[in-house]
Structures are given as C-alpha cells and as structure tokens.
CSV table of C-alpha atoms in Angstrom, one decimal:
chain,number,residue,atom,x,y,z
A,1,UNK,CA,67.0,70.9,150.8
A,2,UNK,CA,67.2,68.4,153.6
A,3,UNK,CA,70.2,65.8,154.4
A,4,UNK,CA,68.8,63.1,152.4
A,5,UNK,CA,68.7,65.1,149.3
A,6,UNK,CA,72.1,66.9,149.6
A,7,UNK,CA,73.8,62.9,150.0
A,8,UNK,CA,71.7,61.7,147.1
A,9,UNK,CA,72.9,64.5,144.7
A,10,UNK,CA,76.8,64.1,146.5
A,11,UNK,CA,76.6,60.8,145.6
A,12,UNK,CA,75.6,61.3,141.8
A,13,UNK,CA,78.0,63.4,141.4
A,14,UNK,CA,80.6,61.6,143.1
A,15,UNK,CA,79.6,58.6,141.2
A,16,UNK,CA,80.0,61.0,137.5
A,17,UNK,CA,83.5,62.4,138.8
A,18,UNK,CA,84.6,58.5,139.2
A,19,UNK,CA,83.2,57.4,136.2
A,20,UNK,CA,85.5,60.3,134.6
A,21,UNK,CA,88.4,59.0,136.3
A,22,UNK,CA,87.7,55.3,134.8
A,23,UNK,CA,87.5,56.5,131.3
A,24,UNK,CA,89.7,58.8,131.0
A,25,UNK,CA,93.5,58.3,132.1
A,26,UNK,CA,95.7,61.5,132.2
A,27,UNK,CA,98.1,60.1,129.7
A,28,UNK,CA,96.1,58.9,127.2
A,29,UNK,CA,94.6,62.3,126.5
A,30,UNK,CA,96.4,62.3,122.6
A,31,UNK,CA,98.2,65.7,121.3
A,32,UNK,CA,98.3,67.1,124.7
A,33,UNK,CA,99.2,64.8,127.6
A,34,UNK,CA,99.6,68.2,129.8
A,35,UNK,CA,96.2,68.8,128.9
A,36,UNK,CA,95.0,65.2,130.5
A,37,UNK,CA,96.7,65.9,134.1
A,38,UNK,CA,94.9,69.3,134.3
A,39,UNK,CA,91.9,68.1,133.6
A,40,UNK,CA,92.7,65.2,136.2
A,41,UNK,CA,93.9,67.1,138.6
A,42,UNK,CA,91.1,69.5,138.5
A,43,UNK,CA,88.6,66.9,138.7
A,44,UNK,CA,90.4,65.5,141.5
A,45,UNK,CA,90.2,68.3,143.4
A,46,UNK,CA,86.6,68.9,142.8
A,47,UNK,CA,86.1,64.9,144.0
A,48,UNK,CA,88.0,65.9,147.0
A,49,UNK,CA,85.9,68.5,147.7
A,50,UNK,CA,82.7,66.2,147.4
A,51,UNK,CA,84.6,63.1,149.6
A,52,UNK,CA,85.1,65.9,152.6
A,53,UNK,CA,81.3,66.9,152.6
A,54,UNK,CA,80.5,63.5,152.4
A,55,UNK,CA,82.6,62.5,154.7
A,56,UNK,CA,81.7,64.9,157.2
A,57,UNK,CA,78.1,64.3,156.8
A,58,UNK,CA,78.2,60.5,157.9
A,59,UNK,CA,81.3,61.5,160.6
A,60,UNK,CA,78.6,63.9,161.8
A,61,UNK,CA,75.3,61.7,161.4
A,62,UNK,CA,76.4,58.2,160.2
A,63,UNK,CA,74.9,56.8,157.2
A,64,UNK,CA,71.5,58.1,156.1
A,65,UNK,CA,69.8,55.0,155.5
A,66,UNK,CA,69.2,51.7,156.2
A,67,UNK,CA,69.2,48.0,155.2
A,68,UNK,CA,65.0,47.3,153.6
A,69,UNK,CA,63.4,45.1,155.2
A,70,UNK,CA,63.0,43.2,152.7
A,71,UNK,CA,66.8,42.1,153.0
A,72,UNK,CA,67.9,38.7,154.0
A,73,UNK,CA,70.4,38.3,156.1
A,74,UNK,CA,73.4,38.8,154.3
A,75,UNK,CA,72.3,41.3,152.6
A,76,UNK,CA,71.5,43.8,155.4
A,77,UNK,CA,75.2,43.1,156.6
A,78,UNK,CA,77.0,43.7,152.7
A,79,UNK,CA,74.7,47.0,152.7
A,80,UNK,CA,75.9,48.6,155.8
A,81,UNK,CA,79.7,47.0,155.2
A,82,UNK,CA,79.8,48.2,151.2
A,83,UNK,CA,78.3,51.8,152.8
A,84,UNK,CA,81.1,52.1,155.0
A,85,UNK,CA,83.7,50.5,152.8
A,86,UNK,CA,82.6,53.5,150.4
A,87,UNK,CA,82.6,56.4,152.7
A,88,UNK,CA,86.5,55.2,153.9
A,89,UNK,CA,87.4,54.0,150.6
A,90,UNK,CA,86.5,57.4,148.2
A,91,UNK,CA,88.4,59.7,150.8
A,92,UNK,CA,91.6,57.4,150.9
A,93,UNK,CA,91.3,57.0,147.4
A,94,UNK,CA,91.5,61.2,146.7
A,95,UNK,CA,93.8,61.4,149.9
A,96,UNK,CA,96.3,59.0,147.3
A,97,UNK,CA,96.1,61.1,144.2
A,98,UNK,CA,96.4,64.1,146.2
A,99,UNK,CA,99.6,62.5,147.7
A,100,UNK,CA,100.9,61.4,144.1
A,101,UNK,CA,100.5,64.8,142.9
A,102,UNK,CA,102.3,66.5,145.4
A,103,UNK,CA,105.0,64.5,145.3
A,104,UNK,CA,105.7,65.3,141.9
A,105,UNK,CA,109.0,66.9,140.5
A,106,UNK,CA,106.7,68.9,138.2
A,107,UNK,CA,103.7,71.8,138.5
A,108,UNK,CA,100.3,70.3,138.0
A,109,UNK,CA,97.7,73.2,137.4
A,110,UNK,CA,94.1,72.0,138.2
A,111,UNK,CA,92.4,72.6,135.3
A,112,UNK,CA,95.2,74.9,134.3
A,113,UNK,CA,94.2,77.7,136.5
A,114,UNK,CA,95.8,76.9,140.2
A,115,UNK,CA,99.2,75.3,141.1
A,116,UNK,CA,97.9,72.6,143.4
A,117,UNK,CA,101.6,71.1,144.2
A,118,UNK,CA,105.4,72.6,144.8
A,119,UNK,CA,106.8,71.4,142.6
A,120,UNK,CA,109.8,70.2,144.3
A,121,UNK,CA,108.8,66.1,144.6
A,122,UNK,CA,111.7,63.3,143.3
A,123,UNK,CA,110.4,61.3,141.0
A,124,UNK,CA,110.8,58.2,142.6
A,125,UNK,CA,108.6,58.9,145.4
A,126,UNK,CA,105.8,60.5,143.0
A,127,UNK,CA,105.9,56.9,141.0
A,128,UNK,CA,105.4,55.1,143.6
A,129,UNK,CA,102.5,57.3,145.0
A,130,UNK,CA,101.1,57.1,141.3
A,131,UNK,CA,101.0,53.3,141.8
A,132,UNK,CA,99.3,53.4,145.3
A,133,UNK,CA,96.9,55.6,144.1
A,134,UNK,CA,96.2,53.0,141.0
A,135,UNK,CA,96.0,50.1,143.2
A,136,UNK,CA,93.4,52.8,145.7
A,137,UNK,CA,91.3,53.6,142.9
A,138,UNK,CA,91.5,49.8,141.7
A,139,UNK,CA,90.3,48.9,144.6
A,140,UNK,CA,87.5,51.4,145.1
A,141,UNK,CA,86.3,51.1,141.3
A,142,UNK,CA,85.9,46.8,142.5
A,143,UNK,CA,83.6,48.5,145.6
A,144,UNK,CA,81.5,50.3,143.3
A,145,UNK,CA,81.0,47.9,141.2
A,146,UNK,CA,80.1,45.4,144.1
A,147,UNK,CA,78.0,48.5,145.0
A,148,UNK,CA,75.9,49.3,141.7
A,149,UNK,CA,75.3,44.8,141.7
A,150,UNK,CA,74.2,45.0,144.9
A,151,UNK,CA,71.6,47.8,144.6
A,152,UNK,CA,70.5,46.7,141.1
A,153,UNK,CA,69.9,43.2,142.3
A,154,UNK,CA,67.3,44.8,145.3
A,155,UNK,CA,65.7,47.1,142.4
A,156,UNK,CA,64.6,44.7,140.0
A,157,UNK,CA,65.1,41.2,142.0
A,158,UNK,CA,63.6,42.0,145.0
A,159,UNK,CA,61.6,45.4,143.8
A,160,UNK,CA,62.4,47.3,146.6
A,161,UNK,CA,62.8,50.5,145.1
A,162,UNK,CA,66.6,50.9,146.1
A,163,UNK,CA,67.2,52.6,143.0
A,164,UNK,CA,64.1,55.4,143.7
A,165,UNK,CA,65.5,55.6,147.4
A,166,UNK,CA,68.7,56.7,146.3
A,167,UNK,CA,68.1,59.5,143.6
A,168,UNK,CA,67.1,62.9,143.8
A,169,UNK,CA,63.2,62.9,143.0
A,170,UNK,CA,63.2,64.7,139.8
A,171,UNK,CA,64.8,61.4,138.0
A,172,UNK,CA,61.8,59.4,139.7
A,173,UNK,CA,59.8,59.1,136.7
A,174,UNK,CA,62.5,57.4,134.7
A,175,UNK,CA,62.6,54.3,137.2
C-alpha cells in the first residue's frame, strides 16, 4: 500500500470517528451515561492514534496532493489553507479532549478496558477543559464542513473527480 492510499483510508476513517463524535455526545447516551464517556473516550483515543499518523505523514512529506488545475484562483489557495487548517486543527482538537479527560476528578476507562487518566483532576479545571475542547471540536466540525462544500462543489460543479482522487479505489465504482 503506498502513501496515497494509507492517507485516503486515514482520512475515511478519521472522517467516521468525527462523524461519531457529532452524533453522539457522552452524556446523552440514556440509562448509562458512564457507558457514553467510555465509548467516547475510547474513540478518542483511537482518533488520537489516527491524528498522530496523519500528522506525521504530512510533518514528514507535506500534503499528498495538490490544487487541479482546473481551480481558479481562490480556490487553489482555500484547498491548500482548508488542508493545513485540517491537519493542525484534528490534532489540537484530540490534544483538547485528551487535556479535558485528564483533568478530570474522576477515572475514565476507554472503552471500559484501560484507565486513560489519574484520576486526581479538580473539577473546575476539567470544566473548563470540557468547554475548550467543545469550542475545538466546534470549530473543526465548521472546517470540515467548509471542507466536504469545497470538495463537493469541484466533484460535480467543476467535474474534476475530487471525490475519486480522494477515496480508496475499491469505492470507485460508486462515484
């Protein structure tokens, strides 16, 4: 599997993990609200573990592709800005919810298997790194959705192919 094809299935899967997190808030899990952090927390660390290969791929190489040419303008510079603005933003985003969780006064057990804090957090400090983390994600959802808008718009606008470009090959017959 080359480079291209290990950052197009990173990015499906990063873009699944976040689609998770926006349906599915930790408290609103009903009967079990325990059950809802675990489950966050344990897809949180698997997004965490995506972000840092990701990361360290365009660290290492920069980003794997480049504006079409069929791009005016303005559009060649939003596609390299909303790249980068991704590849920052997804890290800092899991970077916040790592920081929320261990600052908790409380154990949080990713996916009720591993202890993934202390414990020993004040309360104060984990609320506020709960609302950072909110207004990080926020943020980052507004990105993606600039993002997906962006790419959709070359796809069947200017029929480009963005969308073929950027998924693995075996989901090419369904575009």
């Amino acid at each position: 599997m080359n480079r291209r094809s290990v950052i197009k299935w990173l990015h499906w899967l990063a873009a699944g993990l976040m689609l998770y997190f926006f349906l599915v808030e930790p408290d609103e899990v009903r009967g079990n609200p325990g059950l809802g952090l675990t489950t966050h927390s344990g897809v949180g660390v698997l997004l965490a573990l995506v972000a840092a290969i990701w990361l360290g791929m365009f660290l290492f190489k920069g980003l794997a592709g480049r504006a079409g040419p069929k791009l005016p303008g303005w559009g060649k510079r939003f596609h390299a800005l909303s790249h980068k603005v991704l590849q920052i933003g997804l890290p800092v985003t899991v970077a916040t919810g790592a920081f929320a969780g261990l600052a908790a006064p409380f154990a949080i057990r990713a996916f009720d298997l591993v202890q993934i804090n202390p414990a020993w957090g004040s309360k104060g400090i984990h609320e506020f790194a709960e609302e950072v983390h909110e207004i990080a994600f926020d943020a980052m959802m507004i990105a993606i959705a600039a993002h997906v808008a962006f790419h959709l718009w070359r796809h069947f606008v200017l029929k480009d192919n963005a969308l073929r470009i950027m998924t693995p090959r075996i989901l090419h017959k369904y575009l």
